[in-house]
Tab-separated table of C-alpha atoms in Angstrom:
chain	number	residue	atom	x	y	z
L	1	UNK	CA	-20.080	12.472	0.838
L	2	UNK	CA	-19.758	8.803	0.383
L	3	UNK	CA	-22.737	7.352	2.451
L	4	UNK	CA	-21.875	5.232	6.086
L	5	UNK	CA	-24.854	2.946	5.430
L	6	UNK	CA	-24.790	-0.738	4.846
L	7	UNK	CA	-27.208	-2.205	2.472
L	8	UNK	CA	-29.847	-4.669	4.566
L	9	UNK	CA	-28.028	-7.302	5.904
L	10	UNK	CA	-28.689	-11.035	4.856
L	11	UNK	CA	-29.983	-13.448	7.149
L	12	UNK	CA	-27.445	-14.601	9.054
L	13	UNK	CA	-28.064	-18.696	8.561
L	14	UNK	CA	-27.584	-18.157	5.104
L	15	UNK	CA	-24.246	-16.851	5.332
L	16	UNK	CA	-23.433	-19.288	7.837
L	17	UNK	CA	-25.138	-22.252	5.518
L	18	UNK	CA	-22.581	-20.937	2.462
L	19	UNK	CA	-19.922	-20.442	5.722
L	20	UNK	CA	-20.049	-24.027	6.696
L	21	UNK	CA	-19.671	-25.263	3.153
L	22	UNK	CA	-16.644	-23.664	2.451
L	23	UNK	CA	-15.145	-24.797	5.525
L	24	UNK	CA	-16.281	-28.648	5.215
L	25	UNK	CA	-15.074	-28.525	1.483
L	26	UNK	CA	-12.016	-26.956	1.717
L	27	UNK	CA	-13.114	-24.775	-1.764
L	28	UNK	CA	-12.064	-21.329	-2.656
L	29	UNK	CA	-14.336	-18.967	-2.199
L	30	UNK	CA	-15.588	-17.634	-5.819
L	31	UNK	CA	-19.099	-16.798	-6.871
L	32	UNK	CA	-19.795	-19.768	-8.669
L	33	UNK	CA	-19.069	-21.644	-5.317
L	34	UNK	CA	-21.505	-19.570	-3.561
L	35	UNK	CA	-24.162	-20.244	-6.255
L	36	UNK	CA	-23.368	-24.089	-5.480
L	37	UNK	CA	-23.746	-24.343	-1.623
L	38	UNK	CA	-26.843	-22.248	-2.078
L	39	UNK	CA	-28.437	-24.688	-4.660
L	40	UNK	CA	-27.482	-27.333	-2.332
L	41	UNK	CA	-29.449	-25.592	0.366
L	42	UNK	CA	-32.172	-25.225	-1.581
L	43	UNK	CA	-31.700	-21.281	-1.645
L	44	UNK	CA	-32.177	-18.648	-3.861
L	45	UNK	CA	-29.747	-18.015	-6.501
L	46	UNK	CA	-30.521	-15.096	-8.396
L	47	UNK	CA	-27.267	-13.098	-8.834
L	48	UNK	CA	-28.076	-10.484	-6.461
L	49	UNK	CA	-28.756	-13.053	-3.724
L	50	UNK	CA	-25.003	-15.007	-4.906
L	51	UNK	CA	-22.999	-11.365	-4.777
L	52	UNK	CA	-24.532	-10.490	-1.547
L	53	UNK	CA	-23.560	-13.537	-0.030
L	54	UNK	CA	-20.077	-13.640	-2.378
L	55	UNK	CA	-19.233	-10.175	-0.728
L	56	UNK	CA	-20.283	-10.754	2.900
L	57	UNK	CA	-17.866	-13.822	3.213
L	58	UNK	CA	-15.007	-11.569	1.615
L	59	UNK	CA	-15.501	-9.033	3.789
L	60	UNK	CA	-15.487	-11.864	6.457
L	61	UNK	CA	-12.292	-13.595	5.188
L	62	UNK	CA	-10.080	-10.252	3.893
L	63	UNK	CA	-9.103	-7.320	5.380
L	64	UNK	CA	-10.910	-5.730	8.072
L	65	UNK	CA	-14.029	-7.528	7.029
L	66	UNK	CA	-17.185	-5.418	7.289
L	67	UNK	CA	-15.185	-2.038	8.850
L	68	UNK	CA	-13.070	-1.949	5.683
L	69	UNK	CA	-15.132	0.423	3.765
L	70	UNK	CA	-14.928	2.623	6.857
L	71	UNK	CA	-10.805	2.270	7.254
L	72	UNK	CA	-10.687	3.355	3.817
L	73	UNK	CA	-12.541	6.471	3.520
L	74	UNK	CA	-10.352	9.364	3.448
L	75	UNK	CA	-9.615	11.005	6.980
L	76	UNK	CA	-10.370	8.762	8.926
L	77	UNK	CA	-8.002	7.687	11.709
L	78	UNK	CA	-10.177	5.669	14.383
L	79	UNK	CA	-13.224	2.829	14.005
L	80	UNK	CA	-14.905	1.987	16.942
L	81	UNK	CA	-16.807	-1.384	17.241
L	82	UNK	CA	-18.778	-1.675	20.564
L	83	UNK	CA	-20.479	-4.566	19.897
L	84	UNK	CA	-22.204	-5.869	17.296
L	85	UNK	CA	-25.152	-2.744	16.875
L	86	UNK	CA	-22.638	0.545	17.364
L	87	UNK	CA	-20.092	0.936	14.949
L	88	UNK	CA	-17.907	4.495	14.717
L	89	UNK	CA	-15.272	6.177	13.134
L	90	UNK	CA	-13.540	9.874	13.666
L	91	UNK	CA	-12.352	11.559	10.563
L	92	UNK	CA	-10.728	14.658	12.968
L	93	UNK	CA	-14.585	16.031	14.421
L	94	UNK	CA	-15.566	14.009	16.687
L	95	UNK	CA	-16.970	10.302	16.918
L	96	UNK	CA	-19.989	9.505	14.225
L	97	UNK	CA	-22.258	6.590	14.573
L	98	UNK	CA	-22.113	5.009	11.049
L	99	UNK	CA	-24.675	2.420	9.750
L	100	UNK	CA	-22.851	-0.770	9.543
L	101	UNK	CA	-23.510	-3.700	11.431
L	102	UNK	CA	-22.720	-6.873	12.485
L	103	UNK	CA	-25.390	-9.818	12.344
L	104	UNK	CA	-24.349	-10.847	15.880
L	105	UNK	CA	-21.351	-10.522	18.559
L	106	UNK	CA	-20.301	-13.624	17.224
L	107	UNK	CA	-19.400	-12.156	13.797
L	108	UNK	CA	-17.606	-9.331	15.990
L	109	UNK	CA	-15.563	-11.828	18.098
L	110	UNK	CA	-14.997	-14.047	14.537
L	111	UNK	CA	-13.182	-10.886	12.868
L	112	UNK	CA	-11.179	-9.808	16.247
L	113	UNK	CA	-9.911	-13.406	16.138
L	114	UNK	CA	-9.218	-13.402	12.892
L	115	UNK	CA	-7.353	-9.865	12.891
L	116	UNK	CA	-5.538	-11.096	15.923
L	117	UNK	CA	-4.365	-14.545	14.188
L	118	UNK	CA	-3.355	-12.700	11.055
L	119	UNK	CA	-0.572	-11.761	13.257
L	120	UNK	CA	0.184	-15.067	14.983
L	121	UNK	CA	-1.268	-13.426	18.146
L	122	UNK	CA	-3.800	-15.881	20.382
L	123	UNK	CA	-7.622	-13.958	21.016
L	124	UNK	CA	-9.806	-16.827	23.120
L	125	UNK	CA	-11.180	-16.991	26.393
L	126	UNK	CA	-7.845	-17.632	28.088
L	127	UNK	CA	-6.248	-14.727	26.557
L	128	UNK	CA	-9.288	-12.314	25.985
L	129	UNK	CA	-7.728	-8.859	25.057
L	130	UNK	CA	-5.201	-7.981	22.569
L	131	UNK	CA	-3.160	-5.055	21.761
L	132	UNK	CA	-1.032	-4.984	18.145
L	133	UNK	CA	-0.074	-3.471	14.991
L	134	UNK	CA	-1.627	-5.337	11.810
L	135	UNK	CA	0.479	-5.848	8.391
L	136	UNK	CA	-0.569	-2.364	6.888
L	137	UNK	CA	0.440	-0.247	10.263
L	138	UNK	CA	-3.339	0.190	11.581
L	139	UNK	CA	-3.403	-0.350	15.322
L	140	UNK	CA	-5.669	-3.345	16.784
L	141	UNK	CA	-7.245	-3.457	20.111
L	142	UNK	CA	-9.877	-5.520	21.080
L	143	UNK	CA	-11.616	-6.982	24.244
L	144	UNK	CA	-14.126	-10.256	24.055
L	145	UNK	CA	-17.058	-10.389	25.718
L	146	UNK	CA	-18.540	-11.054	28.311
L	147	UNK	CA	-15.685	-8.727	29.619
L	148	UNK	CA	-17.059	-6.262	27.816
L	149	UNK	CA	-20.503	-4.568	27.204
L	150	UNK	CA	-22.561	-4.908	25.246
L	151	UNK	CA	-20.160	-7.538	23.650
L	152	UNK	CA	-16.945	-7.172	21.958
L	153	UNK	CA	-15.026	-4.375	21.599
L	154	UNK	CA	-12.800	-3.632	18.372
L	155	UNK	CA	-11.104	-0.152	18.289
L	156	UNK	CA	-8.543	0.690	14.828
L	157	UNK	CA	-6.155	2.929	14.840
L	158	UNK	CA	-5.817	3.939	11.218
L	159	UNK	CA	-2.369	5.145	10.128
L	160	UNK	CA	-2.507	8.167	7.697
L	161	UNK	CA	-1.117	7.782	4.196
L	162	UNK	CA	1.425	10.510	4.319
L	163	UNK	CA	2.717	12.629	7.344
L	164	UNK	CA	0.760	15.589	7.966
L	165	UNK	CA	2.871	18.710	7.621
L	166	UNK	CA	3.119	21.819	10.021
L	167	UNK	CA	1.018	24.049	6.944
L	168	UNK	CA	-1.618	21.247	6.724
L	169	UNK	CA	-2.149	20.746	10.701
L	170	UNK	CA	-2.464	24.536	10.298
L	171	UNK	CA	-5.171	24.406	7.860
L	172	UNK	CA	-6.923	21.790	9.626
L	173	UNK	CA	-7.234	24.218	12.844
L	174	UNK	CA	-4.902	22.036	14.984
L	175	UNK	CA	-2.672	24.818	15.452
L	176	UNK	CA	-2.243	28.306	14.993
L	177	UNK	CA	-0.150	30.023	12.371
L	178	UNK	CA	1.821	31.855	15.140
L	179	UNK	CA	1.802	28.227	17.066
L	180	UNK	CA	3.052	26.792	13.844
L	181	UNK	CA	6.055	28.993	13.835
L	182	UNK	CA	6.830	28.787	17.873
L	183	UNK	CA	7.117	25.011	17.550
L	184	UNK	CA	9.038	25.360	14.240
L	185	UNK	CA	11.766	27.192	16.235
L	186	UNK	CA	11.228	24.931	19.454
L	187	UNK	CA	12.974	21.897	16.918
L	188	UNK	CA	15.283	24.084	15.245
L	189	UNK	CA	16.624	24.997	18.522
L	190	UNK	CA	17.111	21.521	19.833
L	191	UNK	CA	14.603	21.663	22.987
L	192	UNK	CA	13.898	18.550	24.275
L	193	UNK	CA	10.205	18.425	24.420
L	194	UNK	CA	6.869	16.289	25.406
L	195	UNK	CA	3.488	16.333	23.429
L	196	UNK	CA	1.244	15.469	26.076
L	197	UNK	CA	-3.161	15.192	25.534
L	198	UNK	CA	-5.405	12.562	25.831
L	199	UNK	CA	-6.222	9.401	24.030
L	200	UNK	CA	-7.271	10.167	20.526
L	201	UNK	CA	-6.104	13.874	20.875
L	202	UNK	CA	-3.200	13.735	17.887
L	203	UNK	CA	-0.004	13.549	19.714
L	204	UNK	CA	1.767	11.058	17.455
L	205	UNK	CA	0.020	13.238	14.430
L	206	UNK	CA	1.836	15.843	15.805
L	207	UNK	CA	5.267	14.674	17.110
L	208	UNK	CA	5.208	12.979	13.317
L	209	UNK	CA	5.032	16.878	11.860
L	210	UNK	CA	7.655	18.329	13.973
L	211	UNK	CA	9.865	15.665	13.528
L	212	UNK	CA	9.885	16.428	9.827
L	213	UNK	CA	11.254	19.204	10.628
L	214	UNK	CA	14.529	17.523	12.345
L	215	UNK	CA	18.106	18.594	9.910
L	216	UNK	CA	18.104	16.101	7.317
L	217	UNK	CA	21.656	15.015	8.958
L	218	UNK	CA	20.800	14.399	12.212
L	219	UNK	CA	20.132	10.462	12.991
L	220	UNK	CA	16.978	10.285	14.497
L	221	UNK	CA	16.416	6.663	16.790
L	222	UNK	CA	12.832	5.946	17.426
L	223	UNK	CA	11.179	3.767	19.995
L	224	UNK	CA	7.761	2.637	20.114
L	225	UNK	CA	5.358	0.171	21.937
L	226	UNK	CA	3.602	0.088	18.421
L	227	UNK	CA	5.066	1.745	15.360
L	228	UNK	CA	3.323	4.915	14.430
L	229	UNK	CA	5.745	7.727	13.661
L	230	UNK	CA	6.679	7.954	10.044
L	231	UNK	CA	8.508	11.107	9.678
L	232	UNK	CA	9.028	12.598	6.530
L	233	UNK	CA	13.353	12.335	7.311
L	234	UNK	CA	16.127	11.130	5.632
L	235	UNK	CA	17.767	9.078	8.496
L	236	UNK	CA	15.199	7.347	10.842
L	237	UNK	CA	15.634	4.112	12.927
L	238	UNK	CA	12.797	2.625	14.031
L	239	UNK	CA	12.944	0.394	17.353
L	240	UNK	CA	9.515	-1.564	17.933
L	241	UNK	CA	8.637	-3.202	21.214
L	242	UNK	CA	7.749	-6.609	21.143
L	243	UNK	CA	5.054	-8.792	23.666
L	244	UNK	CA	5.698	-12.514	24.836
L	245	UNK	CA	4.299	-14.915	22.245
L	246	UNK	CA	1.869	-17.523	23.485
L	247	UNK	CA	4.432	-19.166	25.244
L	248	UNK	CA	5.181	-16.390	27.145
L	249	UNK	CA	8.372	-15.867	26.082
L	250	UNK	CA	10.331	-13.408	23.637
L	251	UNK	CA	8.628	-10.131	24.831
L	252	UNK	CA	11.288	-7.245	24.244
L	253	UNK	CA	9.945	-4.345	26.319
L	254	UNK	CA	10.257	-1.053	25.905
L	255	UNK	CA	13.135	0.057	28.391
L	256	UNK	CA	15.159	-2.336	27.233
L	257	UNK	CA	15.246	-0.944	23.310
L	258	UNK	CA	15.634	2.679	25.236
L	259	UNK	CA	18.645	1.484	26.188
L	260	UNK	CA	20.089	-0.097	23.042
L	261	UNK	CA	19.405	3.253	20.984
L	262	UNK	CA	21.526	5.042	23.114
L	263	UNK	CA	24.582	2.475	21.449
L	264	UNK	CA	23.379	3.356	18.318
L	265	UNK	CA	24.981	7.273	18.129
L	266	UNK	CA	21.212	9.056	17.901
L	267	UNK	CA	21.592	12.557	17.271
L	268	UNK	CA	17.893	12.400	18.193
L	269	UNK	CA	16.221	9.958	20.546
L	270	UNK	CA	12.603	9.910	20.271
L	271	UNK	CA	9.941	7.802	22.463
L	272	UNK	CA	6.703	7.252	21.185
L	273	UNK	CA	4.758	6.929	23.665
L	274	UNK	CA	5.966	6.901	27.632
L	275	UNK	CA	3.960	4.735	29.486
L	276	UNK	CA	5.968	2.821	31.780
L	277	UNK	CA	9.135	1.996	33.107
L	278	UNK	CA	11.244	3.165	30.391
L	279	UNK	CA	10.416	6.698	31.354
L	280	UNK	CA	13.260	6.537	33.951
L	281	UNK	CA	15.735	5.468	31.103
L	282	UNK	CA	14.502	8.690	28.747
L	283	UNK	CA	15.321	10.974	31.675
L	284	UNK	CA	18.703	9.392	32.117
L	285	UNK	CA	19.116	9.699	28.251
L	286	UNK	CA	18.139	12.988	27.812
L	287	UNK	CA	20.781	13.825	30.625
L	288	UNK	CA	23.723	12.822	28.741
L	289	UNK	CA	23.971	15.151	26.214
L	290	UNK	CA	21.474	14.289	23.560
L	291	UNK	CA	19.656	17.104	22.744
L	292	UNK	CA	16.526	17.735	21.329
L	293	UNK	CA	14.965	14.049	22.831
L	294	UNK	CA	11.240	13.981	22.983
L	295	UNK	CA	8.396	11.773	23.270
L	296	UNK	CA	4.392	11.497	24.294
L	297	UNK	CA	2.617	11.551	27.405
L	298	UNK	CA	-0.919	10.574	28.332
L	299	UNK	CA	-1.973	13.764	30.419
L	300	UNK	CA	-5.135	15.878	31.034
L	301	UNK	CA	-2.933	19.361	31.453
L	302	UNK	CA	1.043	20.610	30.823
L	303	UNK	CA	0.334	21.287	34.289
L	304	UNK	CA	0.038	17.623	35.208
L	305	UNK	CA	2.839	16.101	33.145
L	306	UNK	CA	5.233	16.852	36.397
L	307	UNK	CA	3.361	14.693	38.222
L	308	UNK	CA	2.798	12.523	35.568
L	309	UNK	CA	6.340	11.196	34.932
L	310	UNK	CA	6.710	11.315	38.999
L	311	UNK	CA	4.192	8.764	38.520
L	312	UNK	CA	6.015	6.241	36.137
L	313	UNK	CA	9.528	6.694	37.331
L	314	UNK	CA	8.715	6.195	41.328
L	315	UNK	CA	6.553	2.591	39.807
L	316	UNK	CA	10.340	2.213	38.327
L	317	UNK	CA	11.998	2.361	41.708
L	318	UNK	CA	13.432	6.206	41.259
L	319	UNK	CA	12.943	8.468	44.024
L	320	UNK	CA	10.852	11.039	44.352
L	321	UNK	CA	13.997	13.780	44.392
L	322	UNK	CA	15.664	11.997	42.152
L	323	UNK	CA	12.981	12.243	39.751
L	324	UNK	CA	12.301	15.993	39.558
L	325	UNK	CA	16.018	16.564	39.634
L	326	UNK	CA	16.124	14.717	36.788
L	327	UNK	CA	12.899	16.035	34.713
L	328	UNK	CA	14.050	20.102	35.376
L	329	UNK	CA	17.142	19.343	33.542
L	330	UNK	CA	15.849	16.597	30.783
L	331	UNK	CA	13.307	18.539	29.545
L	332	UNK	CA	12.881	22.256	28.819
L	333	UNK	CA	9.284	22.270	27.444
L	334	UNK	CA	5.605	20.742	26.883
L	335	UNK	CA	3.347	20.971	23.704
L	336	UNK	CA	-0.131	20.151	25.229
L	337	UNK	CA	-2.904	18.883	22.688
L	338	UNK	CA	-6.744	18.937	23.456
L	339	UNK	CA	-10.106	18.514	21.943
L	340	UNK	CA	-12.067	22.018	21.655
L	341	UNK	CA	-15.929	21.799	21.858
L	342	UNK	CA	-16.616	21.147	18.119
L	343	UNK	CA	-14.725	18.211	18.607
L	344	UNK	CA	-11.425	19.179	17.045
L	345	UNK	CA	-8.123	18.365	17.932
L	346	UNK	CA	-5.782	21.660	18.768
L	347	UNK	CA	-2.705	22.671	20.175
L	348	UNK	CA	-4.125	24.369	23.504
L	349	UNK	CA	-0.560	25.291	24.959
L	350	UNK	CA	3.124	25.486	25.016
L	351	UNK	CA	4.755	25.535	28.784
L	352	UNK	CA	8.260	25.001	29.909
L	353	UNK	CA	9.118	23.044	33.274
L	354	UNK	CA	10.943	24.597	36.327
L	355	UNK	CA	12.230	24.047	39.657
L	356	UNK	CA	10.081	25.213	42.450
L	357	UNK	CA	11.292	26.987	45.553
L	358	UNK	CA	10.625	23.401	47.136
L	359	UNK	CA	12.728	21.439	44.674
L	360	UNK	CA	9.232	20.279	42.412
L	361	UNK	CA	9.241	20.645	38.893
L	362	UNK	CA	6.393	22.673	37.335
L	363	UNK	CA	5.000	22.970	34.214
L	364	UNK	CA	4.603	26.720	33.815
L	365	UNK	CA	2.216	28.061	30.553
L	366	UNK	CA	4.213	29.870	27.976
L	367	UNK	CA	1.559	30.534	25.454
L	368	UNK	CA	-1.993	29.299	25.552
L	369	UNK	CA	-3.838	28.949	22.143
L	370	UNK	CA	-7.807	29.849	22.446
L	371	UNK	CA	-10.388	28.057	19.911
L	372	UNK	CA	-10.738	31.289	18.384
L	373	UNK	CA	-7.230	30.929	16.997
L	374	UNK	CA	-6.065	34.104	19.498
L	375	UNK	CA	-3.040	33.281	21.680
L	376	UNK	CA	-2.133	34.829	24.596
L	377	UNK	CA	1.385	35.256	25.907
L	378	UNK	CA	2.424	34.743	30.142
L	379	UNK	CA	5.301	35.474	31.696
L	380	UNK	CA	7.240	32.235	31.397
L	381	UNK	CA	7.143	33.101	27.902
L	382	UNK	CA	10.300	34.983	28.141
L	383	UNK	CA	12.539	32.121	29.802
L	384	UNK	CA	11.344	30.336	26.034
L	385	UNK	CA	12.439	32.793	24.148
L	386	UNK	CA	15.593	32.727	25.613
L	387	UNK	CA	15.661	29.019	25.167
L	388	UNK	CA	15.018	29.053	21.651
L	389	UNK	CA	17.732	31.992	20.873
């Protein structure tokens, strides 16, 4: 395995000697340009010392500066910066500390900015938190400090290459064979669905499978705060949400691109992630006759999702009747994701929603998927099955 280490960092006032040169000259960075500021300086300039310092400003300057080794190692789908001594990434196990580092949080804050800017978004003390999709796809976050501890915070979302398929999730342990074959049928039969799970716990990975699986001539409409589903599909519209610029102006929420896919004839309308407001538009869609909508939650349970989008739609001004009456006959069933002790992301369960004798919707468990890879049917497993025939 490719090691996580960083070789021993330079002293930082050298790279900030060669730093300041560059910037007061205006030159392009190149090696013999290094060489020349350090000569100036009356530094070292033995070739080791000149590609050191060469590759720590290109790393500084390009890409995702010292994380990029990291984003590019295969499997890997998050890198964690918590200030400028803890750097992690997840490759689908768990979090690992890795051995790079930054010199200070001042290097940390100088890349956030920098990611942010390459993007024409402002990071300063007025605005200290952003929240975007960079050129390649990878999702930014980032908080300065002193807001956070113990300095700034950089998190990377790291899209994957290709879309995982149903096999390959299955070979990776996320789901079960027989789970593999439930949801199969669950988009063949055109239930409208929601992947719910945590942060982190593969919804999108897998709401990106199943939609794969879509007919090749259905028209699929997707919306997303952040574009991350990349179906492998013939016919895919993509709809991305867009925040106010510096001004404060221009921002093109999500609710309102909810609505304008529903002019656009989708045999298929898929939300990325619901997380607001628009949630009350979904339900409204998914009443209208297009079948087989779906989307992704933030829950800890299926059994919480109920309460969940009761949440978000009464924020949105729906009642609380209104709301239920609306989710029992939106959406027929929930896809719940989790993280199993080793660390591992799985499919733990497949529920369906009904009414209650008091007129609350309830997420009742289908099938529940052990980490052993056993399954075990309960009784609302037969109202599925019906479903799906």
């Amino acid at each position: 395995m490719r090691s996580l280490r960083s070789a021993e960092p330079l002293p930082a006032d050298v790279v900030d000697e060669v730093r300041e040169r560059l910037a007061r000259t205006g030159a392009t960075l190149t090696p013999e340009v290094v060489a020349a500021a350090l000569r100036e300086r009356g530094r070292p300039v033995g070739d080791t010392t000149v590609l050191a310092v060469h590759e720590a400003l290109r790393h500084d300057v390009l890409g995702a500066g010292p994380l990029e080794p990291l984003v590019r190692l295969p499997g890997v789908t998050d890198v964690l910066v918590n200030g400028p001594d803890a750097v992690y990434l997840d490759r689908g196990a768990g979090l690992e500390l890795t051995g790079v580092r930054f010199p200070d949080d001042a290097a940390v804050r100088r890349l956030a900015q920098r990611l942010a800017g390459s993007v024409g978004r402002r990071l300063d003390d007025a605005t200290p938190y952003v929240d975007l999709r960079l050129p390649d796809g990878t999702r930014f976050h980032a908080v300065l400090a002193p807001l956070a501890r113990p300095g700034t915070v950089i998190s990377l979302r790291v899209p994957r290459g290709a879309v995982f398929t149903l096999a390959e999730l299955v070979e990776r342990r996320t789901l079960t064979e027989a789970g593999a074959t439930l949801l199969r049928r669950l988009v063949e039969a055109r239930v409208a669905f929601l992947v719910s799970g945590g942060t982190g716990s593969g919804k999108t990975t897998l709401l990106s499978a199943l939609l794969s699986l879509v007919d090749p001539r259905h028209r699929m409409v997707v919306v997303e705060d952040a574009s991350e589903l990349r179906p492998e599909h013939p016919h895919v519209v993509g709809l991305e949400a867009r925040p106010a610029n510096v001004e404060g102006a221009g921002a093109v929420p999500m609710r309102v691109l909810v609505r304008q896919a529903l002019r656009m004839r989708p045999d298929r309308l898929v939300v990325g992630e619901v997380r607001g407001d628009e949630v009350t538009d979904l339900l409204q869609a998914m009443n209208t006759g297009h079948e087989g909508g779906c989307g992704t939650l933030h829950a800890n349970s299926a059994a919480d999702v109920p309460a969940r989008v009761e949440a978000l739609a009464m924020a949105a001004g729906m009642p609380q009747a209104a709301v239920h009456s609306q989710l029992a006959s939106a959406v027929d069933a929930v896809v719940h994701l989790g993280r199993g002790p080793d660390g591992r992301r799985r499919v733990t369960e497949v529920a369906v929603l009904r009414r209650s004798p008091s007129g609350q919707v309830e997420a009742q468990p289908a099938v529940t998927f052990a980490a052993d890879g056993s399954s075990h049917e309960h009784p609302a497993a037969a109202g599925l099955a019906r479903r799906l025939r």
